[in-house]
Amino acid sequence: MASNLEAALEAWREALGPAHVVLDPEALEAAETATFATTQRIPAILRPADTAQVQACLRIAQAHRVPVYPVSGGRNWGYGSRVPPGDGSVLLDLGRLNRILEHDEQLAYLTVEPGVTFRQAHAWLRERGSSTFITTIGGSPDASLVGNALERGDGRGPNADIFQHVCALEVVLPTGELVETGHARFPGARAAPVFRWGLGPVLDGLFSQSSLGVVTRMTFWLSRKQPWFREFFCAVNDDAWLWDAVDRLQALALDGTLKGSVFFWNDLKAFSVAQQYPYASVGRTPLPDWARDRFREGFGRWAISGSLSAPDADIGALLEKRLARALEGAFRPVTFTPGPPDGESPFQGVPSENNLAMAYWRKRTPPPESPHLDRDRCGFIWCSVAVPFTGAEAKRAVEIAERVPRLFGLEPNLALLALSPRCLYLVTALAYDRDVRGEDARAQACYRALSRELAQAGYHLTRSGLQARDEEALPERDGATELVDRLKAALDPGGILAPGRSSS
Ligand SMILES: Cc1cc2nc3c(=O)[nH]c(=O)nc-3n(C[C@H](O)[C@H](O)[C@H](O)COP(=O)(O)OP(=O)(O)OC[C@H]3O[C@@H](n4cnc5c(N)ncnc54)[C@H](O)[C@@H]3O)c2cc1C
C-alpha cells in the first residue's frame, strides 16, 4: 500500500506540479478535523486546476489503487467537513476549479466549476448589475454551489430545493472518463443549460450523494428579483396554534401565495444564533426549563419567517393580506419588512455568516470574526429528516426531536424548513463543545438514537454525512443499496472514489 501511494504521489506531482500535491502535516491535520470525532487519516491533498487534471488524478488513483475523496468548498460542517469516509483516502480538493463559465441574464442561469462559492457567485452577479440571484444557504458563504447541490442542500428563496434547479453536469468517472448529462452531451446543443431531462435515462441524480463520479461543471437556474418584495416574521407561543399555522401555510404554498421557503425556528435555535450559552446565569448544562422560559418571554416558542414577492405592488398587497389572515392571532403578530432598495436580502441570494454563531453556542469563547468550525473545535452534528407538510405530521416528528436530545444532555435546536408545498425538512442541530471530555461520544450516541427513533416513526434522513457511517445509524440494506453497489462496481472497478461512502 505504502509503495502504491509513493508511486501515485510521484505521478500526481508530474500531472499537477509538486506545489499542488500537499503533504504538509499541519494542512493534513486540519483536513482530518471535523465538527465531531473522526479517526480517518489523509496522506495527501491534491489540488487540480482543471477538468483534464481531475481526469489525470483519477486515472493515477485507479492505476495505483489509491483511494481519493473529492471536496469542493470543504465546508460540509455538521456532516463531516472534509474528512473522507474511508481511512487513507487522498483528498481531491477542487477549490482551484473556481471559474464562472457562463451567465445568461434573460434565461437566468449560471454555469460554474465546483470551486465557485456562494460569496463569489453573489459578488459576481452584483458587480454585473444582474437582476437575477442564486439561492443561498444558511451555512458558510465559502461553501461551494456544486458541493451543496450534490448533497441536495436546502436554501432560502424560490429555488430552495437546490438540486431541483440544476442541470447539464460534466462528470469525471472514477476511471477518468468524461460524461455530460442532459443535452450537454450533444455537441453544440443550444438547450443544454435550460433543459434538465435530455434524452433517455436522467443521469444527474446518480452523481448526487454518491461516489460514482466527480462533478466538474454544473448549471444553476437563477431567480429574478421581483419589483415588490417583503420579508415576513411572526412568533408563536402556543403549540396548538403552531400546528394549525403549519396547515394554513401549506395551503398558501400550494396555491402559489408563498413561492419561497418558509422557516419555523424553535426558541433554542433563535437563542443560539443570538447569543452563547448563558453559563454565567445558569452555571450548568443542559439549559434548565426556567432559563428557556425566561428567554421565551420576549420571543415566543417558535418563530416563522419567509418572504413574499410579486411583479407589482397591487399583487403584493393581495399576497400580504392573504398571509396576514393565515397568521392572525400569533403571539407576535406578523410584520412585513420591505426589502432593501437594491433587493439585497438573504431571501434574494445574499450569503451571511450569521447562522454559524449557533455552532459556538456551548463554547466558552465568543465566535471569532471569521468563524471556522473545525479549527475552533465546535461540536456540531446535523440530523435532517423529511416530514409531510401537515401540522399533524410536524407535531409528531417534533415531539421526538424535542425529547431525544435532552436525554443526552443537549438542547433541542430545531427548524422546520418548508421547501415545497408537500414536504418539510425537520432539521435538528446538536451543538456542543468538543473541548469538554465525553461530549463527542455523547453527541454521536444522541445522533444515533434520534435518527433511529425518527426512522421508526417513518421520518427518514434526507442527507446522511459521516456521522451516519456506523451500522446503527445507517438504514438497512435493501434492493436500492444493492443496485447502487452494482453500479459502483461497474463504474469504479478499483473502488478508488470515496470508498466507505454508504450506498443509501
Ligand atoms: C450553521 C450552519 C448552517 C448551515 N446551513 C445550511 C443550509 O441552510 N443549507 C444546507 O444545505 N446546508 C447547510 N449547512 C451545511 C453545509 O455547510 C452546507 O451544506 C455546505 O454547502 C456544504 O458545501 P461545501 O461546498 O462545503 O461541500 P463540500 O465539503 O465540498 O462537499 C460536500 C459533499 O459533496 C461531495 N462533493 C463535493 N464536491 C463534489 C464534486 N465536485 N463531485 C462529487 N462529489 C462532490 C463531497 O465528497 C462531500 O461529501 C449548514 C452548516 C452550518 C454549520
Coordinates of C-alpha atoms and ligand atoms in Angstrom, one line a residue:
M1 CA 0.0 0.0 0.0
A2 CA 2.8 2.4 1.0
S3 CA 4.7 1.8 -2.2
N4 CA 1.4 2.3 -4.2
L5 CA 1.0 5.6 -2.5
E6 CA 4.6 6.7 -3.2
A7 CA 4.2 5.8 -6.9
A8 CA 0.9 7.6 -7.1
L9 CA 2.3 10.7 -5.4
E10 CA 5.1 10.7 -7.9
A11 CA 2.7 10.5 -10.8
W12 CA 0.4 13.2 -9.3
R13 CA 3.4 15.6 -8.9
E14 CA 4.1 15.1 -12.5
A15 CA 0.5 15.8 -13.5
L16 CA -0.3 18.7 -11.2
G17 CA 3.1 20.2 -10.4
P18 CA 4.8 19.5 -7.0
A19 CA 3.2 22.6 -5.4
H20 CA -0.3 21.1 -5.8
V21 CA 0.4 17.8 -4.1
V22 CA 0.3 18.9 -0.4
L23 CA 2.0 16.8 2.3
D24 CA 2.3 19.5 4.9
P25 CA 1.4 17.8 8.2
E26 CA -0.5 20.9 9.5
A27 CA -2.6 21.1 6.4
L28 CA -3.3 17.3 6.6
E29 CA -4.2 17.5 10.2
A30 CA -6.6 20.4 9.6
A31 CA -8.3 18.4 6.8
E32 CA -8.7 15.4 9.2
T33 CA -10.6 17.5 11.6
A34 CA -14.4 17.7 11.6
T35 CA -17.1 19.1 13.9
F36 CA -17.3 15.7 15.6
A37 CA -14.9 12.9 16.4
T38 CA -13.3 11.1 13.4
T39 CA -10.3 8.8 13.1
Q40 CA -9.6 8.9 9.3
R41 CA -6.1 9.8 8.2
I42 CA -5.4 11.7 5.0
P43 CA -2.0 11.0 3.4
A44 CA -2.0 13.9 0.9
I45 CA -4.1 16.7 -0.7
L46 CA -4.3 17.1 -4.4
R47 CA -5.2 20.5 -6.0
P48 CA -6.0 20.1 -9.7
A49 CA -6.7 23.2 -11.7
D50 CA -9.0 21.9 -14.4
T51 CA -11.0 19.0 -15.7
A52 CA -8.1 17.4 -17.5
Q53 CA -6.1 17.4 -14.3
V54 CA -9.1 15.9 -12.4
Q55 CA -9.2 13.1 -15.0
A56 CA -5.4 12.6 -14.6
C57 CA -5.8 12.4 -10.8
L58 CA -8.4 9.7 -11.1
R59 CA -6.6 7.7 -13.7
I60 CA -3.5 7.7 -11.5
A61 CA -5.6 6.7 -8.4
Q62 CA -7.1 3.8 -10.4
A63 CA -3.8 2.6 -11.8
H64 CA -2.2 2.6 -8.3
R65 CA -5.3 1.6 -6.4
V66 CA -5.1 4.6 -4.1
P67 CA -8.4 6.0 -2.8
V68 CA -9.4 9.6 -3.3
Y69 CA -12.2 11.8 -1.8
P70 CA -13.5 14.9 -3.6
V71 CA -14.4 18.2 -1.9
S72 CA -15.4 21.5 -3.5
G73 CA -15.9 24.1 -0.8
G74 CA -14.8 21.9 2.1
R75 CA -17.3 23.5 4.5
N76 CA -19.6 20.5 4.9
W77 CA -19.9 21.4 8.6
G78 CA -22.2 19.2 10.7
Y79 CA -21.9 16.4 8.1
G80 CA -18.2 15.5 8.2
S81 CA -16.4 18.6 6.9
R82 CA -13.5 17.4 4.6
V83 CA -13.0 14.1 6.3
P84 CA -13.3 11.1 3.9
P85 CA -15.5 8.2 4.9
G86 CA -12.5 5.8 4.4
D87 CA -9.2 5.8 6.2
G88 CA -6.2 6.6 4.0
S89 CA -8.0 8.5 1.2
V90 CA -6.2 11.3 -0.5
L91 CA -8.2 14.5 -0.6
L92 CA -9.1 15.8 -4.0
D93 CA -9.6 19.5 -3.3
L94 CA -11.4 21.1 -6.3
G95 CA -11.1 24.7 -4.9
R96 CA -8.9 25.8 -7.8
L97 CA -11.6 25.0 -10.3
N98 CA -13.3 28.2 -9.5
R99 CA -14.4 29.8 -12.8
I100 CA -17.8 31.1 -13.6
L101 CA -18.2 29.8 -17.1
E102 CA -21.5 31.2 -18.4
H103 CA -24.2 33.6 -17.4
D104 CA -27.5 34.3 -19.2
E105 CA -29.4 37.2 -17.8
Q106 CA -32.6 36.6 -19.8
L107 CA -32.8 32.8 -19.3
A108 CA -31.5 33.2 -15.8
Y109 CA -28.8 30.6 -15.4
L110 CA -25.2 30.4 -14.3
T111 CA -22.7 27.7 -15.2
V112 CA -19.9 27.1 -12.8
E113 CA -16.9 24.9 -11.8
P114 CA -17.0 23.2 -8.4
G115 CA -14.8 25.6 -6.5
V116 CA -17.2 28.6 -7.1
T117 CA -18.6 29.7 -3.7
F118 CA -21.8 31.4 -2.7
R119 CA -19.9 34.5 -1.8
Q120 CA -18.1 34.6 -5.2
A121 CA -21.3 33.9 -7.2
H122 CA -23.3 36.6 -5.3
A123 CA -20.5 39.2 -5.8
W124 CA -20.1 38.3 -9.4
L125 CA -23.8 38.8 -10.2
R126 CA -23.9 42.1 -8.2
E127 CA -20.9 43.5 -10.0
R128 CA -22.6 42.9 -13.3
G129 CA -25.8 44.6 -12.0
S130 CA -27.7 41.4 -12.6
S131 CA -31.4 41.4 -11.7
T132 CA -31.1 37.6 -11.0
F133 CA -29.8 35.9 -7.9
I134 CA -28.6 32.5 -6.9
T135 CA -30.4 30.8 -3.9
T136 CA -28.1 30.9 -0.9
I137 CA -27.8 28.8 2.2
G138 CA -27.6 29.4 6.0
G139 CA -24.1 27.8 6.1
S140 CA -20.8 29.3 5.3
P141 CA -20.6 31.8 2.3
D142 CA -17.4 30.0 1.4
A143 CA -19.3 26.7 0.8
S144 CA -19.5 25.8 -2.9
L145 CA -22.6 25.9 -5.1
V146 CA -21.7 22.4 -6.5
G147 CA -20.8 20.6 -3.2
N148 CA -24.0 21.9 -1.7
A149 CA -26.2 21.0 -4.7
L150 CA -24.7 17.5 -4.9
E151 CA -25.6 16.9 -1.2
R152 CA -29.1 18.1 -2.1
G153 CA -28.8 21.2 0.1
D154 CA -31.6 23.5 1.2
G155 CA -31.6 27.2 0.6
R156 CA -33.6 30.4 1.0
G157 CA -35.9 31.8 -1.6
P158 CA -37.8 30.4 -4.6
N159 CA -35.3 27.7 -5.6
A160 CA -34.9 26.4 -2.1
D161 CA -34.7 22.8 -3.1
I162 CA -31.4 23.4 -4.8
F163 CA -30.9 20.1 -6.7
Q164 CA -34.3 20.6 -8.4
H165 CA -32.8 23.6 -10.2
V166 CA -29.6 22.3 -11.7
C167 CA -28.7 20.6 -15.0
A168 CA -26.0 19.9 -17.6
L169 CA -23.4 18.2 -15.4
E170 CA -19.9 17.4 -16.5
V171 CA -18.7 14.4 -14.6
V172 CA -15.3 12.7 -14.4
L173 CA -16.0 9.0 -13.8
P174 CA -13.7 7.1 -11.3
T175 CA -11.8 5.6 -14.4
G176 CA -11.0 9.2 -15.6
E177 CA -13.6 9.1 -18.4
L178 CA -15.7 12.2 -19.0
V179 CA -19.5 12.2 -19.4
E180 CA -22.0 15.0 -19.7
T181 CA -25.7 14.9 -18.7
G182 CA -28.9 16.1 -20.3
H183 CA -28.4 17.8 -23.7
A184 CA -24.9 18.9 -22.7
R185 CA -23.8 15.5 -24.1
F186 CA -24.7 16.6 -27.6
P187 CA -22.1 18.8 -29.4
G188 CA -23.5 22.3 -29.9
A189 CA -26.7 21.6 -28.1
R190 CA -28.4 25.0 -27.7
A191 CA -30.8 24.0 -24.8
A192 CA -28.2 22.2 -22.6
P193 CA -28.3 24.9 -19.8
V194 CA -32.1 25.2 -19.9
F195 CA -33.4 21.6 -20.3
R196 CA -33.0 19.2 -17.4
W197 CA -34.0 15.9 -18.8
G198 CA -32.2 15.3 -22.0
L199 CA -32.9 12.1 -23.8
G200 CA -33.0 8.7 -22.2
P201 CA -32.5 7.9 -18.5
V202 CA -31.9 11.0 -16.4
L203 CA -28.3 10.6 -15.0
D204 CA -27.9 13.7 -12.8
G205 CA -29.2 12.0 -9.6
L206 CA -26.6 9.2 -9.9
F207 CA -23.9 11.7 -9.0
S208 CA -25.6 13.3 -6.0
Q209 CA -25.0 11.9 -2.5
S210 CA -22.9 9.2 -4.3
S211 CA -19.4 8.1 -5.0
L212 CA -19.9 7.4 -8.7
G213 CA -18.2 10.5 -10.2
V214 CA -16.5 13.9 -9.7
V215 CA -18.6 16.7 -11.0
T216 CA -16.5 19.4 -12.7
R217 CA -19.3 21.6 -14.1
M218 CA -22.9 22.3 -13.3
T219 CA -25.6 24.8 -14.5
F220 CA -27.7 26.5 -11.8
W221 CA -31.0 28.2 -12.5
L222 CA -31.3 31.6 -11.0
S223 CA -34.3 33.5 -9.7
R224 CA -35.3 37.1 -10.8
K225 CA -35.5 39.8 -8.2
Q226 CA -39.1 40.9 -8.1
P227 CA -40.1 44.6 -8.0
W228 CA -42.2 44.1 -4.9
F229 CA -40.5 42.1 -2.1
R230 CA -41.2 41.7 1.6
E231 CA -39.7 39.6 4.4
F232 CA -42.2 38.5 7.0
F233 CA -41.8 37.4 10.6
C234 CA -44.1 36.3 13.4
A235 CA -43.8 34.4 16.7
V236 CA -45.9 31.7 18.2
N237 CA -46.2 30.8 21.8
D238 CA -48.8 28.1 21.7
D239 CA -48.0 24.7 20.1
A240 CA -51.6 24.0 19.1
W241 CA -51.8 27.3 17.2
L242 CA -48.4 26.5 15.5
W243 CA -49.7 23.2 14.1
D244 CA -52.7 25.0 12.6
A245 CA -50.4 27.6 11.2
V246 CA -48.4 24.8 9.5
D247 CA -51.6 23.7 7.8
R248 CA -52.6 27.2 6.8
L249 CA -49.1 28.0 5.4
Q250 CA -49.1 24.7 3.5
A251 CA -52.3 25.7 1.7
L252 CA -50.7 29.1 0.8
A253 CA -47.6 27.3 -0.6
L254 CA -49.8 25.0 -2.7
D255 CA -52.0 27.8 -4.1
G256 CA -48.8 29.9 -5.0
T257 CA -49.2 32.7 -2.5
L258 CA -45.9 31.6 -0.9
K259 CA -43.4 30.9 -3.6
G260 CA -40.2 30.7 -1.5
S261 CA -39.1 28.7 1.5
V262 CA -40.7 29.2 4.9
F263 CA -38.8 28.7 8.2
F264 CA -40.1 27.6 11.6
W265 CA -37.4 28.0 14.2
N266 CA -37.8 26.9 17.8
D267 CA -36.8 29.2 20.6
L268 CA -33.5 27.4 21.2
K269 CA -32.4 27.8 17.6
A270 CA -33.1 31.5 17.7
F271 CA -31.4 31.8 21.2
S272 CA -28.2 30.1 19.9
V273 CA -27.9 32.4 17.0
A274 CA -28.4 35.5 19.1
Q275 CA -26.1 34.6 22.0
Q276 CA -24.0 31.8 23.6
Y277 CA -25.0 29.5 26.3
P278 CA -25.7 31.6 29.5
Y279 CA -23.1 29.9 31.7
A280 CA -22.9 32.9 33.9
S281 CA -26.6 32.9 35.0
V282 CA -27.2 29.1 34.6
G283 CA -23.9 27.5 35.6
R284 CA -24.6 24.0 34.3
T285 CA -25.7 22.3 31.2
P286 CA -28.2 21.4 29.7
L287 CA -30.3 24.5 29.8
P288 CA -33.0 24.2 32.5
D289 CA -36.6 24.9 31.7
W290 CA -36.7 28.1 33.8
A291 CA -33.9 29.6 31.7
R292 CA -35.6 28.6 28.5
D293 CA -38.8 30.1 29.7
R294 CA -37.1 33.3 30.5
F295 CA -35.7 33.7 27.0
R296 CA -39.1 32.8 25.5
E297 CA -40.8 35.7 27.4
G298 CA -40.0 38.3 24.7
F299 CA -39.6 35.9 21.9
G300 CA -42.2 33.1 21.9
R301 CA -41.8 29.4 21.4
W302 CA -41.5 29.3 17.6
A303 CA -40.6 32.0 15.0
I304 CA -42.0 31.8 11.5
S305 CA -40.2 33.7 8.7
G306 CA -40.1 33.8 5.0
S307 CA -40.6 36.2 2.1
L308 CA -43.3 37.3 -0.4
S309 CA -42.6 38.7 -3.8
A310 CA -44.7 39.9 -6.7
P311 CA -44.3 41.7 -10.1
D312 CA -46.2 44.8 -8.8
A313 CA -47.4 46.4 -5.6
D314 CA -51.1 45.6 -6.2
I315 CA -50.5 41.8 -6.4
G316 CA -48.1 42.2 -3.5
A317 CA -50.8 43.8 -1.3
L318 CA -53.1 40.9 -2.0
L319 CA -50.4 38.3 -1.1
E320 CA -49.7 40.3 2.1
K321 CA -53.4 40.3 3.0
R322 CA -53.7 36.5 2.4
L323 CA -50.6 35.8 4.6
A324 CA -51.7 38.2 7.4
R325 CA -55.1 36.4 7.5
A326 CA -53.4 33.0 7.8
L327 CA -51.2 34.1 10.7
E328 CA -53.9 36.1 12.5
G329 CA -53.7 35.6 16.3
A330 CA -50.0 35.0 16.5
F331 CA -48.2 35.7 19.8
R332 CA -46.1 38.4 18.0
P333 CA -48.3 39.5 15.0
V334 CA -46.9 39.1 11.6
T335 CA -44.7 42.0 10.4
F336 CA -43.7 42.8 6.9
T337 CA -40.3 44.4 6.3
P338 CA -39.7 46.0 2.9
G339 CA -36.5 44.6 1.4
P340 CA -33.6 47.0 1.0
P341 CA -33.9 49.2 -2.1
D342 CA -31.4 47.1 -4.0
G343 CA -33.2 43.9 -3.0
E344 CA -30.2 42.6 -1.1
S345 CA -31.8 40.1 1.3
P346 CA -30.8 36.6 2.3
F347 CA -34.0 35.5 0.6
Q348 CA -32.6 37.1 -2.6
G349 CA -29.2 35.5 -2.5
V350 CA -27.1 37.4 0.0
P351 CA -24.9 35.0 1.9
S352 CA -24.1 35.6 5.5
E353 CA -22.1 34.1 8.4
N354 CA -24.8 35.0 11.0
N355 CA -26.1 31.4 11.4
L356 CA -22.7 30.0 12.1
A357 CA -22.9 31.5 15.6
M358 CA -25.2 28.6 16.6
A359 CA -22.2 26.2 16.4
Y360 CA -20.4 28.3 19.1
W361 CA -23.5 28.0 21.5
R362 CA -21.7 25.8 24.0
K363 CA -18.2 27.3 23.5
R364 CA -16.6 29.3 26.3
T365 CA -15.0 31.8 23.9
P366 CA -17.1 34.0 21.6
P367 CA -17.3 33.3 17.8
P368 CA -14.3 34.9 16.0
E369 CA -14.7 37.3 13.2
S370 CA -14.1 34.6 10.6
P371 CA -15.7 31.5 12.1
H372 CA -14.2 28.1 11.2
L373 CA -16.0 25.3 13.0
D374 CA -13.3 22.6 12.5
R375 CA -10.5 24.9 13.7
D376 CA -12.4 26.2 16.6
R377 CA -13.4 22.8 17.9
C378 CA -17.1 23.5 17.7
G379 CA -19.1 20.3 18.2
F380 CA -21.8 20.2 15.6
I381 CA -24.0 17.5 14.1
W382 CA -27.0 17.8 11.8
C383 CA -29.9 15.4 11.7
S384 CA -32.2 16.2 8.8
V385 CA -35.4 14.1 8.0
A386 CA -38.3 14.5 5.6
V387 CA -41.8 15.1 7.0
P388 CA -45.1 15.5 5.1
F389 CA -46.1 19.2 5.2
T390 CA -49.1 18.9 7.6
G391 CA -49.5 20.2 11.2
A392 CA -50.2 16.7 12.5
E393 CA -47.1 15.2 10.9
A394 CA -44.9 18.1 12.0
K395 CA -46.2 17.8 15.6
R396 CA -45.5 14.0 15.7
A397 CA -41.9 14.4 14.4
V398 CA -41.1 17.5 16.5
E399 CA -42.2 15.6 19.7
I400 CA -39.3 13.1 19.1
A401 CA -36.7 15.7 18.2
E402 CA -37.6 17.8 21.3
R403 CA -37.4 14.8 23.6
V404 CA -34.3 12.8 22.5
P405 CA -31.5 15.4 22.7
R406 CA -32.5 16.2 26.3
L407 CA -31.9 12.5 27.2
F408 CA -28.3 13.1 26.2
G409 CA -27.8 16.5 28.0
L410 CA -28.1 18.5 24.8
E411 CA -30.6 21.3 23.8
P412 CA -33.1 20.5 21.0
N413 CA -32.2 23.1 18.4
L414 CA -34.9 22.6 15.8
A415 CA -36.1 24.0 12.5
L416 CA -38.9 23.0 10.1
L417 CA -38.0 24.1 6.6
A418 CA -40.7 24.3 4.0
L419 CA -39.0 23.9 0.6
S420 CA -42.1 22.8 -1.3
P421 CA -45.9 22.6 -0.8
R422 CA -45.6 19.0 0.2
C423 CA -42.6 18.3 2.3
L424 CA -40.9 19.8 5.3
Y425 CA -37.3 19.1 6.5
L426 CA -37.1 18.7 10.2
V427 CA -33.6 19.7 11.0
T428 CA -32.1 19.1 14.4
A429 CA -28.7 20.7 15.3
L430 CA -26.7 19.0 18.0
A431 CA -24.3 21.8 19.2
Y432 CA -21.7 21.1 21.9
D433 CA -18.1 21.8 22.9
R434 CA -15.5 19.4 21.6
D435 CA -13.2 20.5 24.4
V436 CA -15.4 19.0 27.0
R437 CA -14.5 15.4 27.7
G438 CA -17.0 12.8 26.7
E439 CA -19.2 15.2 24.7
D440 CA -18.1 13.8 21.3
A441 CA -19.3 10.4 22.2
R442 CA -22.4 11.7 23.8
A443 CA -23.4 13.7 20.8
Q444 CA -22.8 10.8 18.5
A445 CA -24.9 8.5 20.7
C446 CA -27.6 11.1 20.6
Y447 CA -27.5 11.3 16.8
R448 CA -27.8 7.6 16.6
A449 CA -30.8 7.4 18.9
L450 CA -32.5 10.4 17.3
S451 CA -32.1 9.2 13.7
R452 CA -33.3 5.7 14.7
E453 CA -36.3 6.9 16.6
L454 CA -37.3 9.3 13.8
A455 CA -36.9 6.4 11.2
Q456 CA -39.0 4.1 13.3
A457 CA -41.8 6.7 13.3
G458 CA -41.5 7.0 9.5
Y459 CA -39.3 10.1 9.2
H460 CA -36.1 9.2 7.3
L461 CA -32.9 11.0 6.7
T462 CA -32.7 13.5 3.7
R463 CA -28.9 13.6 4.0
S464 CA -26.5 11.5 6.0
G465 CA -22.9 12.6 6.3
L466 CA -20.0 11.0 8.1
Q467 CA -22.0 10.9 11.4
A468 CA -24.2 8.2 10.0
R469 CA -21.4 5.9 8.9
D470 CA -21.8 3.3 11.6
E471 CA -24.1 0.4 11.3
E472 CA -26.6 1.5 13.9
A473 CA -27.2 4.9 12.3
L474 CA -27.4 3.6 8.7
P475 CA -30.6 2.5 7.0
E476 CA -30.8 -1.3 6.5
R477 CA -29.6 -2.6 3.2
D478 CA -32.2 -3.2 0.5
G479 CA -32.7 -3.5 -3.2
A480 CA -31.8 0.1 -3.8
T481 CA -28.5 -0.2 -2.0
E482 CA -27.7 -3.4 -3.9
L483 CA -28.4 -1.6 -7.2
V484 CA -26.1 1.3 -6.2
D485 CA -23.4 -1.2 -5.3
R486 CA -23.7 -2.9 -8.7
L487 CA -23.4 0.5 -10.4
K488 CA -20.4 1.3 -8.2
A489 CA -18.6 -2.0 -9.1
A490 CA -19.2 -1.3 -12.8
L491 CA -18.1 2.4 -12.8
D492 CA -15.3 2.2 -10.2
P493 CA -13.6 -1.2 -10.7
G494 CA -10.7 -0.3 -8.3
G495 CA -13.1 1.1 -5.7
I496 CA -11.0 4.2 -5.5
L497 CA -13.6 7.0 -5.3
A498 CA -14.8 7.9 -1.8
P499 CA -14.7 4.3 -0.6
G500 CA -16.7 3.8 2.6
R501 CA -19.3 6.3 1.5
S502 CA -22.6 4.5 2.1
S503 CA -24.7 3.5 -0.9
S504 CA -28.0 4.5 0.8
Ligands
LIG1 C1 -24.7 26.8 11.0 C2 -24.7 26.0 9.7 C3 -25.8 26.3 8.8 C4 -25.9 25.5 7.6 N1 -27.0 25.8 6.8 C5 -27.2 25.1 5.7 C6 -28.3 25.4 4.8 O1 -29.0 26.3 5.0 N2 -28.4 24.5 3.8 C7 -27.6 23.5 3.5 O2 -27.8 22.8 2.5 N3 -26.5 23.2 4.3 C8 -26.3 24.0 5.4 N4 -25.2 23.7 6.2 C9 -24.4 22.5 5.9 C10 -23.1 22.8 4.9 O3 -22.4 23.8 5.4 C11 -23.5 23.0 3.5 O4 -24.3 22.0 3.0 C12 -22.4 23.3 2.5 O5 -23.0 23.8 1.4 C13 -21.5 22.2 2.1 O6 -20.9 22.6 0.9 P1 -19.4 22.5 0.6 O7 -19.0 23.2 -0.6 O8 -18.6 22.9 1.8 O9 -19.3 21.0 0.4 P2 -18.1 20.0 0.2 O10 -17.4 19.8 1.5 O11 -17.2 20.5 -0.8 O12 -18.8 18.7 -0.2 C14 -19.9 18.2 0.3 C15 -20.1 16.7 -0.1 O13 -20.3 16.6 -1.5 C16 -19.2 15.8 -2.1 N5 -18.7 16.6 -3.2 C17 -18.3 17.9 -3.2 N6 -17.9 18.3 -4.4 C18 -18.1 17.3 -5.2 C19 -17.8 17.1 -6.6 N7 -17.4 18.1 -7.4 N8 -18.1 15.9 -7.2 C20 -18.6 14.9 -6.4 N9 -18.8 15.0 -5.1 C21 -18.5 16.2 -4.5 C22 -18.2 15.7 -1.1 O14 -17.5 14.4 -1.2 C23 -18.9 15.8 0.2 O15 -19.4 14.5 0.6 C24 -25.0 24.5 7.3 C25 -23.9 24.2 8.2 C26 -23.8 25.0 9.4 C27 -22.7 24.7 10.3

